[in-house]
């Protein structure tokens, strides 16, 4: 009996050993879209984040000392050139101007009298009633009086100007950025009353790393974009490059000046691209086609339902496209959407081929 059980168990074991193991199913194909590497012109640019600054942003200061009796402008207010912003007490300056006018009248009367004295002495000299020294004395006194009158008139001119300076007016159209003084403040000569700004002309300060300095030159075009003007590209030109490197950030500062198209304001940030060169033929692919792998930056070539990893080197960017400097020749079919989920040799299922802009044809050379 026991022998029969052993024989039966052995038979079951042999039967089990003869069965084939279940085959593993392959991994599902990754759904992707494709694109083509194209050959097109490419602008070579240096990019940075900069800041806009108003070219005209003076501090309006007191040109005469005195008490502020009226404050007619406030922070944030738009004003026109010549508009009255503040009034400083003009009492003292008006008194000084009146005193100077009186001094001029006194000296003019004395000069008339001295001219008569010179004329009389001249007649007496001609009749030999006096010596020439006597005539020289009165003539010298008359000349000195003329100089005193000229000095008094100049002083009176300053007094008149000071009376006018008690009216603080806007130097040009702009906006009161900050009101510093208030009614009742005593202002000394040179004390600021307002911080004034005009945004019609702006300066873009663009810092670049030291390594970019040899590639930057005055006169290069620059394209600016800013959140203040979404979707708008502003053209400008590099006018100056600071001759020194910043001590704090070790940056080279390029400066572009531009007319405000309307919405820009001083202090705003700008994305800047300085155009340093151009390639007539560059291999371009969408930025999302390039993914990072242990081997470096790669694209996936698509052929026969498979993805093949291709290591590439990249260059500049332009309008969502990135230049491939090594690894592609142009015309290859690449994975686009879904490229980040692929690996070398992975099966793919192409959903749709993305539309690409045809490569720019070179212009025919004149015969």
Short mmCIF file of C-alpha atoms in Angstrom, two decimals, residues 60-67 88 162 165 186-193:
data_model
loop_
_atom_site.label_atom_id
_atom_site.label_comp_id
_atom_site.label_asym_id
_atom_site.label_seq_id
_atom_site.Cartn_x
_atom_site.Cartn_y
_atom_site.Cartn_z
CA UNK A 60 13.18 118.52 -6.45
CA UNK A 61 14.95 120.54 -3.76
CA UNK A 62 14.48 124.00 -2.26
CA UNK A 63 16.50 126.71 -3.99
CA UNK A 64 15.82 129.21 -1.19
CA UNK A 65 15.42 128.80 2.55
CA UNK A 66 12.04 129.43 4.14
CA UNK A 67 8.85 127.99 5.53
CA UNK A 88 7.72 128.78 0.20
CA UNK A 162 15.01 134.20 -5.28
CA UNK A 165 12.30 130.37 -6.55
CA UNK A 186 11.16 125.04 7.49
CA UNK A 187 13.29 124.22 4.47
CA UNK A 188 16.97 125.02 4.17
CA UNK A 189 18.71 125.60 0.85
CA UNK A 190 19.05 122.24 -0.93
CA UNK A 191 16.56 120.31 1.24
CA UNK A 192 14.45 117.90 -0.91
CA UNK A 193 10.72 118.55 -1.25
#
